[in-house]
């Protein structure tokens, strides 16, 4: 009876981990809503002109993201101190959210490691936990590689959020041209094998 109870607890832990992973994926998808850029669509140029700066990201750890409209942009151009302040705010946003993302991934790995180290965990569940750890670490490494490749295109910074079947990219820039989108999308397709409709590219200045 006690053995069955322990198995139920372990199964509940594994189910909880899947829920946490699903919630994290939903968070990165729902809270980073942008424009899907399909390079085969003829009116892409018109869509790119409608790209808006992100309003605010609902995470207390990173605070509020500053949206810069066209009127504010004019003032910034005439005020060097404002340009510097905006750049610092953007840098803080990217670094803090990257830390938050990596912290969540580390917690997920730790939870799976607890399942593996539990002597009462069945071999099947241990194998499953090991597979999940490998998957999380692979996603984390791939995010870092893609971020560096995007930055190498000339952007000040970038954030990449990967799930099993989708990718969201946030770049620090004032303008996001069709050429920029094509280059970023090419990187994502090569590194993830995702189709264009599963790739979201956004900007934050």
XYZ file of N, CA and C in Angstrom:
615
model
N 0.839 -1.208 0.000
C 0.000 0.000 0.000
C 0.868 1.251 0.000
N 1.929 1.209 0.835
C 2.835 2.347 0.906
C 3.580 2.525 -0.414
N 3.929 1.402 -1.065
C 4.632 1.464 -2.345
C 3.755 2.118 -3.402
N 2.474 1.750 -3.420
C 1.545 2.343 -4.386
C 1.403 3.836 -4.149
N 1.367 4.216 -2.875
C 1.223 5.632 -2.548
C 2.431 6.419 -3.052
N 3.631 5.842 -2.914
C 4.843 6.511 -3.388
C 4.821 6.654 -4.903
N 4.325 5.612 -5.579
C 4.239 5.691 -7.041
C 3.277 6.779 -7.482
N 2.192 6.928 -6.735
C 1.215 7.966 -7.052
C 1.841 9.341 -6.888
N 2.631 9.500 -5.822
C 3.308 10.782 -5.580
C 4.274 11.100 -6.713
N 5.038 10.097 -7.138
C 6.007 10.297 -8.216
C 5.301 10.654 -9.518
N 4.223 9.927 -9.807
C 3.455 10.225 -11.021
C 2.901 11.640 -10.977
N 2.465 12.046 -9.796
C 1.934 13.405 -9.642
C 3.016 14.439 -9.896
N 4.244 14.166 -9.416
C 5.360 15.085 -9.650
C 5.652 15.223 -11.136
N 5.649 14.089 -11.832
C 5.933 14.121 -13.270
C 4.851 14.879 -14.011
N 3.600 14.642 -13.625
C 2.496 15.365 -14.248
C 2.635 16.856 -14.007
N 3.054 17.216 -12.792
C 3.244 18.627 -12.456
C 4.330 19.247 -13.321
N 5.397 18.504 -13.574
C 6.485 19.014 -14.406
C 6.008 19.281 -15.825
N 5.176 18.383 -16.347
C 4.633 18.605 -17.681
C 3.753 19.849 -17.707
N 2.987 20.043 -16.640
C 2.130 21.227 -16.551
C 2.977 22.493 -16.504
N 4.066 22.442 -15.716
C 4.965 23.601 -15.625
C 5.573 23.919 -16.986
N 6.017 22.866 -17.685
C 6.597 23.075 -19.007
C 5.598 23.642 -19.983
N 4.363 23.118 -19.926
C 3.318 23.619 -20.821
C 2.995 25.069 -20.512
N 2.919 25.391 -19.222
C 2.610 26.768 -18.825
C 3.709 27.720 -19.272
N 4.951 27.263 -19.182
C 6.080 28.111 -19.612
C 6.012 28.368 -21.113
N 5.691 27.314 -21.876
C 5.569 27.486 -23.324
C 4.436 28.429 -23.674
N 3.317 28.307 -22.962
C 2.189 29.194 -23.206
C 2.547 30.622 -22.856
N 3.349 30.790 -21.808
C 3.759 32.132 -21.388
C 4.569 32.811 -22.478
N 5.558 32.104 -23.013
C 6.405 32.703 -24.039
C 5.646 32.933 -25.325
N 4.602 32.148 -25.559
C 3.828 32.326 -26.784
C 2.815 33.444 -26.647
N 2.056 33.443 -25.546
C 0.957 34.392 -25.386
C 1.420 35.787 -25.046
N 2.528 35.909 -24.314
C 2.958 37.217 -23.859
C 3.954 37.888 -24.779
N 4.274 37.242 -25.866
C 5.161 37.844 -26.854
C 4.493 37.782 -28.219
N 3.292 38.332 -28.267
C 2.519 38.280 -29.499
C 3.102 39.259 -30.499
N 3.486 38.780 -31.645
C 4.042 39.646 -32.683
C 3.459 39.308 -34.023
N 4.146 39.724 -35.067
C 3.676 39.479 -36.417
C 4.388 38.260 -36.966
N 3.647 37.307 -37.535
C 4.265 36.183 -38.222
C 4.719 36.656 -39.590
N 5.995 36.500 -39.857
C 6.530 36.978 -41.120
C 6.711 35.806 -42.072
N 5.894 35.747 -43.085
C 6.032 34.728 -44.110
C 6.611 35.410 -45.337
N 7.828 35.045 -45.709
C 8.507 35.740 -46.794
C 7.852 35.490 -48.145
N 6.952 34.515 -48.204
C 6.311 34.232 -49.471
C 5.056 35.067 -49.687
N 4.625 35.793 -48.672
C 3.426 36.618 -48.802
C 3.764 37.894 -49.544
N 2.990 38.232 -50.535
C 3.316 39.362 -51.402
C 3.220 40.699 -50.696
N 2.344 40.817 -49.739
C 2.156 42.108 -49.073
C 2.979 42.221 -47.804
N 4.092 41.532 -47.763
C 4.912 41.546 -46.546
C 5.408 42.948 -46.223
N 5.770 43.694 -47.244
C 6.283 45.044 -47.002
C 5.255 45.900 -46.291
N 3.997 45.760 -46.676
C 2.946 46.538 -46.025
C 2.778 46.106 -44.580
N 2.903 44.812 -44.326
C 2.773 44.316 -42.958
C 3.909 44.816 -42.084
N 5.098 44.888 -42.649
C 6.248 45.327 -41.868
C 6.108 46.764 -41.420
N 5.423 47.582 -42.206
C 5.216 48.979 -41.833
C 4.269 49.112 -40.652
N 3.560 48.039 -40.353
C 2.584 48.085 -39.271
C 3.120 47.485 -37.974
N 4.400 47.119 -37.986
C 4.984 46.529 -36.771
C 4.980 47.557 -35.657
N 4.489 47.180 -34.513
C 4.474 48.075 -33.354
C 5.506 47.627 -32.337
N 5.969 48.581 -31.582
C 6.852 48.259 -30.466
C 6.035 47.580 -29.378
N 6.634 46.626 -28.700
C 5.941 45.934 -27.616
C 5.525 46.918 -26.546
N 4.359 46.706 -25.985
C 3.872 47.600 -24.929
C 4.556 47.269 -23.611
N 4.076 46.219 -22.939
C 4.689 45.871 -21.652
C 4.709 44.370 -21.500
N 5.729 43.869 -20.859
C 5.845 42.448 -20.648
C 5.381 42.139 -19.233
N 4.408 41.248 -19.060
C 3.813 41.011 -17.745
C 4.658 40.133 -16.842
N 5.874 40.582 -16.545
C 6.733 39.858 -15.620
C 7.329 40.847 -14.645
N 7.051 40.664 -13.346
C 7.495 41.628 -12.347
C 9.014 41.738 -12.320
N 9.684 40.618 -12.602
C 11.140 40.623 -12.490
C 11.795 41.562 -13.482
N 11.154 41.791 -14.618
C 11.774 42.629 -15.633
C 11.150 43.997 -15.706
N 10.046 44.194 -14.985
C 9.407 45.504 -14.978
C 8.701 45.773 -16.280
N 8.453 47.040 -16.499
C 7.657 47.437 -17.645
C 8.548 47.779 -18.824
N 8.225 47.256 -19.988
C 8.967 47.587 -21.201
C 8.476 48.922 -21.720
N 9.411 49.775 -22.152
C 9.050 51.127 -22.562
C 8.754 51.158 -24.049
N 7.533 51.525 -24.393
C 7.148 51.640 -25.797
C 7.438 53.044 -26.274
N 8.129 53.159 -27.396
C 8.501 54.464 -27.923
C 7.700 54.731 -29.182
N 6.803 55.735 -29.142
C 6.029 56.060 -30.326
C 6.786 57.062 -31.177
N 6.205 57.418 -32.301
C 6.904 58.283 -33.245
C 7.178 59.652 -32.656
N 6.264 60.165 -31.836
C 6.460 61.481 -31.242
C 7.635 61.458 -30.264
N 7.699 60.423 -29.469
C 8.797 60.287 -28.521
C 10.117 60.118 -29.258
N 10.074 59.387 -30.375
C 11.292 59.152 -31.140
C 11.907 60.458 -31.610
N 11.067 61.429 -31.993
C 11.581 62.718 -32.434
C 12.326 63.414 -31.311
N 11.769 63.363 -30.121
C 12.401 64.004 -28.971
C 13.726 63.334 -28.661
N 13.744 62.007 -28.756
C 14.956 61.259 -28.449
C 16.087 61.640 -29.385
N 15.759 61.846 -30.664
C 16.788 62.191 -31.629
C 17.460 63.510 -31.272
N 16.733 64.408 -30.605
C 17.259 65.715 -30.277
C 17.852 65.764 -28.868
N 17.767 64.662 -28.152
C 18.209 64.635 -26.761
C 19.124 63.437 -26.527
N 20.447 63.629 -26.578
C 21.389 62.520 -26.408
C 21.209 61.773 -25.093
N 20.890 62.504 -24.024
C 20.715 61.843 -22.730
C 19.520 60.909 -22.757
N 18.477 61.300 -23.501
C 17.297 60.442 -23.619
C 17.636 59.187 -24.409
N 18.468 59.335 -25.437
C 18.901 58.175 -26.217
C 19.654 57.192 -25.329
N 20.555 57.734 -24.503
C 21.341 56.890 -23.602
C 20.452 56.189 -22.585
N 19.470 56.928 -22.056
C 18.561 56.342 -21.066
C 17.742 55.223 -21.684
N 17.268 55.439 -22.917
C 16.481 54.425 -23.605
C 17.316 53.182 -23.878
N 18.575 53.386 -24.274
C 19.469 52.261 -24.542
C 19.718 51.447 -23.281
N 19.899 52.150 -22.156
C 20.120 51.448 -20.883
C 18.891 50.642 -20.493
N 17.705 51.236 -20.713
C 16.464 50.541 -20.365
C 16.311 49.275 -21.198
N 16.628 49.367 -22.490
C 16.523 48.202 -23.366
C 17.520 47.125 -22.955
N 18.747 47.547 -22.642
C 19.772 46.587 -22.225
C 19.358 45.869 -20.947
N 18.785 46.621 -20.010
C 18.313 46.029 -18.759
C 17.193 45.040 -19.019
N 16.276 45.419 -19.896
C 15.150 44.548 -20.236
C 15.637 43.208 -20.774
N 16.529 43.247 -21.750
C 17.007 42.015 -22.373
C 17.791 41.151 -21.385
N 18.679 41.756 -20.616
C 19.505 40.983 -19.687
C 18.671 40.369 -18.569
N 17.716 41.132 -18.044
C 16.898 40.621 -16.943
C 15.947 39.532 -17.409
N 15.391 39.687 -18.599
C 14.481 38.638 -19.052
C 15.237 37.376 -19.435
N 16.457 37.549 -19.947
C 17.275 36.376 -20.252
C 17.588 35.608 -18.961
N 17.883 36.336 -17.899
C 18.145 35.700 -16.609
C 16.906 34.975 -16.101
N 15.748 35.587 -16.273
C 14.499 34.968 -15.824
C 14.222 33.683 -16.599
N 14.429 33.730 -17.904
C 14.226 32.545 -18.738
C 15.161 31.418 -18.325
N 16.445 31.743 -18.158
C 17.427 30.725 -17.794
C 17.157 30.162 -16.396
N 16.672 31.009 -15.492
C 16.352 30.547 -14.139
C 15.205 29.545 -14.174
N 14.198 29.814 -14.990
C 13.070 28.890 -15.107
C 13.516 27.554 -15.687
N 14.412 27.614 -16.663
C 14.919 26.379 -17.254
C 15.718 25.575 -16.221
N 16.512 26.262 -15.417
C 17.309 25.585 -14.391
C 16.414 24.903 -13.365
N 15.336 25.571 -12.995
C 14.397 24.980 -12.042
C 13.766 23.719 -12.617
N 13.441 23.766 -13.901
C 12.829 22.599 -14.539
C 13.796 21.417 -14.528
N 15.064 21.682 -14.829
C 16.077 20.625 -14.814
C 16.233 20.053 -13.408
N 16.249 20.912 -12.408
C 16.392 20.459 -11.025
C 15.235 19.552 -10.614
N 14.031 19.894 -11.046
C 12.869 19.070 -10.703
C 12.973 17.686 -11.333
N 13.432 17.635 -12.590
C 13.601 16.333 -13.233
C 14.715 15.535 -12.560
N 15.760 16.218 -12.119
C 16.857 15.533 -11.432
C 16.391 14.926 -10.112
N 15.461 15.590 -9.455
C 14.903 15.050 -8.216
C 14.146 13.758 -8.487
N 13.446 13.714 -9.616
C 12.729 12.491 -9.987
C 13.721 11.353 -10.208
N 14.829 11.662 -10.885
C 15.836 10.637 -11.175
C 16.514 10.143 -9.897
N 16.830 11.056 -8.993
C 17.550 10.689 -7.767
C 16.671 9.986 -6.738
N 15.367 10.039 -6.920
C 14.455 9.375 -5.993
C 14.557 7.858 -6.169
N 14.907 7.155 -5.109
C 15.097 5.707 -5.183
C 13.811 4.968 -5.519
N 12.680 5.570 -5.243
C 11.406 4.908 -5.490
C 10.877 5.142 -6.907
N 11.604 5.931 -7.688
C 11.163 6.201 -9.057
C 11.432 4.991 -9.941
N 10.428 4.560 -10.680
C 10.598 3.426 -11.572
C 11.535 3.784 -12.725
N 12.150 2.782 -13.316
C 13.132 2.992 -14.375
C 12.524 3.731 -15.560
N 11.282 3.413 -15.877
C 10.615 4.074 -17.003
C 10.533 5.569 -16.782
N 10.162 5.967 -15.568
C 10.044 7.385 -15.249
C 11.416 8.061 -15.217
N 12.431 7.323 -14.759
C 13.780 7.889 -14.747
C 14.265 8.162 -16.169
N 13.990 7.211 -17.060
C 14.374 7.407 -18.458
C 13.650 8.603 -19.061
N 12.384 8.741 -18.705
C 11.604 9.872 -19.192
C 12.187 11.186 -18.680
N 12.549 11.200 -17.401
C 13.126 12.405 -16.804
C 14.449 12.767 -17.469
N 15.262 11.759 -17.766
C 16.536 12.007 -18.434
C 16.327 12.595 -19.824
N 15.331 12.086 -20.524
C 15.020 12.611 -21.855
C 14.586 14.069 -21.784
N 13.802 14.392 -20.761
C 13.332 15.765 -20.609
C 14.490 16.711 -20.284
N 15.420 16.254 -19.468
C 16.586 17.083 -19.140
C 17.410 17.361 -20.393
N 17.627 16.317 -21.188
C 18.381 16.481 -22.434
C 17.676 17.474 -23.351
N 16.354 17.389 -23.408
C 15.590 18.287 -24.277
C 15.693 19.734 -23.806
N 15.572 19.938 -22.502
C 15.654 21.299 -21.948
C 17.032 21.898 -22.197
N 18.074 21.117 -21.949
C 19.438 21.607 -22.153
C 19.705 21.901 -23.625
N 19.146 21.067 -24.504
C 19.326 21.279 -25.942
C 18.643 22.568 -26.389
N 17.435 22.812 -25.880
C 16.722 24.042 -26.218
C 17.483 25.265 -25.720
N 18.003 25.172 -24.499
C 18.748 26.292 -23.923
C 19.993 26.611 -24.745
N 20.727 25.568 -25.123
C 21.934 25.774 -25.923
C 21.592 26.360 -27.289
N 20.523 25.862 -27.885
C 20.123 26.349 -29.207
C 19.683 27.802 -29.141
N 18.999 28.183 -28.072
C 18.595 29.582 -27.896
C 19.811 30.499 -27.847
N 20.832 30.085 -27.101
C 22.043 30.891 -26.974
C 22.751 31.046 -28.315
N 22.826 29.960 -29.074
C 23.491 30.006 -30.378
C 22.749 30.934 -31.331
N 21.428 30.799 -31.373
C 20.629 31.631 -32.278
C 20.725 33.095 -31.882
N 20.703 33.376 -30.591
C 20.825 34.763 -30.130
C 22.125 35.394 -30.625
N 23.220 34.662 -30.533
C 24.508 35.190 -30.983
C 24.537 35.377 -32.496
N 23.914 34.469 -33.222
C 23.859 34.600 -34.677
C 23.031 35.813 -35.086
N 21.928 36.053 -34.379
C 21.091 37.217 -34.676
C 21.844 38.504 -34.351
N 22.528 38.532 -33.214
C 23.307 39.711 -32.832
C 24.399 39.990 -33.869
N 24.961 38.928 -34.438
C 26.024 39.097 -35.433
C 25.525 39.785 -36.701
N 24.212 39.850 -36.874
C 23.648 40.551 -38.031
C 23.713 42.063 -37.862
N 24.028 42.515 -36.642
C 24.154 43.944 -36.398
C 23.190 44.495 -35.369
N 22.388 43.631 -34.761
C 21.443 44.076 -33.739
C 22.162 44.211 -32.398
N 21.683 45.148 -31.587
C 22.304 45.378 -30.281
C 22.141 44.182 -29.357
N 20.981 43.530 -29.413
C 20.724 42.373 -28.562
C 19.569 41.585 -29.142
N 19.386 40.380 -28.644
C 18.268 39.548 -29.091
C 17.904 38.554 -28.004
N 16.645 38.145 -28.018
C 16.142 37.108 -27.124
C 15.444 36.056 -27.972
N 15.681 34.808 -27.660
C 15.056 33.717 -28.403
C 14.334 32.805 -27.424
N 13.106 32.449 -27.767
C 12.301 31.550 -26.938
C 11.873 30.372 -27.810
N 12.322 29.186 -27.464
C 12.018 27.999 -28.248
C 11.110 27.046 -27.487
N 10.180 26.450 -28.211
C 9.392 25.340 -27.693
C 9.660 24.153 -28.615
N 8.890 23.096 -28.469
C 9.111 21.924 -29.316
C 8.802 22.202 -30.783
N 7.898 23.147 -31.036
C 7.472 23.352 -32.423
C 7.339 24.815 -32.836
N 7.868 25.741 -32.043
C 7.751 27.150 -32.406
C 8.937 27.946 -31.875
N 9.128 29.115 -32.467
C 10.223 29.991 -32.048
C 9.751 31.433 -32.051
N 10.153 32.177 -31.029
C 9.864 33.602 -30.934
C 11.184 34.338 -30.764
N 11.399 35.344 -31.602
C 12.641 36.112 -31.561
C 12.315 37.579 -31.318
N 12.988 38.160 -30.361
C 12.830 39.577 -30.042
C 14.183 40.247 -30.237
N 14.224 41.284 -31.086
C 15.488 41.967 -31.356
C 15.408 43.415 -30.906
N 16.548 43.926 -30.462
C 16.620 45.322 -30.048
C 16.991 46.169 -31.264
N 16.031 46.912 -31.777
C 16.257 47.741 -32.949
C 15.113 48.730 -33.109
N 15.387 49.844 -33.753
C 14.328 50.816 -34.033
C 13.567 50.451 -35.298
N 14.283 49.885 -36.257
C 13.675 49.523 -37.531
C 13.919 48.048 -37.819
N 12.892 47.389 -38.325
C 13.008 45.986 -38.707
C 12.567 45.870 -40.160
N 13.527 45.804 -41.061
C 13.226 45.787 -42.486
C 12.918 44.371 -42.963
N 12.408 44.286 -44.185
C 12.118 42.974 -44.758
C 13.401 42.166 -44.919
N 14.512 42.870 -45.202
C 15.798 42.181 -45.301
C 16.238 41.606 -43.972
N 16.033 42.373 -42.892
C 16.359 41.886 -41.549
C 15.552 40.638 -41.219
N 14.260 40.717 -41.519
C 13.365 39.594 -41.221
C 13.803 38.348 -41.979
N 14.179 38.538 -43.250
C 14.603 37.398 -44.067
C 15.841 36.729 -43.477
N 16.805 37.530 -43.027
C 18.041 36.985 -42.458
C 17.777 36.249 -41.145
N 16.948 36.861 -40.280
C 16.631 36.229 -38.993
C 15.867 34.936 -39.213
N 14.905 34.992 -40.123
C 14.105 33.796 -40.391
C 14.963 32.673 -40.963
N 15.927 33.029 -41.787
C 16.821 32.022 -42.366
C 17.612 31.313 -41.262
N 18.083 32.080 -40.288
C 18.812 31.488 -39.158
C 17.917 30.517 -38.395
N 16.693 30.962 -38.116
C 15.764 30.116 -37.350
C 15.429 28.834 -38.090
N 15.191 28.940 -39.385
C 14.829 27.757 -40.166
C 15.988 26.764 -40.205
N 17.208 27.278 -40.382
C 18.378 26.393 -40.443
C 18.652 25.711 -39.110
N 18.469 26.432 -38.018
C 18.819 25.894 -36.706
C 17.703 25.080 -36.056
N 16.461 25.359 -36.400
C 15.345 24.673 -35.745
C 14.545 23.772 -36.672
N 14.656 24.004 -37.991
C 13.867 23.270 -38.990
C 12.377 23.597 -38.896
N 12.033 24.680 -38.193
C 10.631 25.076 -38.096
C 10.186 25.724 -39.404
N 8.901 25.609 -39.701
C 8.343 26.278 -40.875
C 8.122 27.753 -40.545
N 8.109 28.640 -41.551
C 7.975 30.083 -41.317
C 6.763 30.467 -40.476
N 5.643 29.746 -40.644
C 4.439 30.114 -39.895
C 4.573 29.850 -38.397
N 5.578 29.091 -38.005
C 5.807 28.816 -36.584
C 6.921 29.674 -35.993
N 7.317 30.702 -36.744
C 8.373 31.606 -36.292
C 7.813 33.013 -36.157
N 7.993 33.608 -34.983
C 7.558 34.984 -34.742
C 8.787 35.862 -34.526
N 8.814 36.986 -35.223
C 9.933 37.917 -35.109
C 9.391 39.276 -34.714
N 9.937 39.832 -33.626
C 9.451 41.110 -33.118
C 10.613 42.021 -32.802
N 10.302 43.291 -32.615
C 11.340 44.257 -32.279
C 10.983 45.011 -31.009
N 12.027 45.468 -30.332
C 11.865 46.366 -29.195
C 12.989 47.378 -29.270
N 12.626 48.682 -29.263
C 13.679 49.698 -29.322
C 13.864 50.349 -27.972
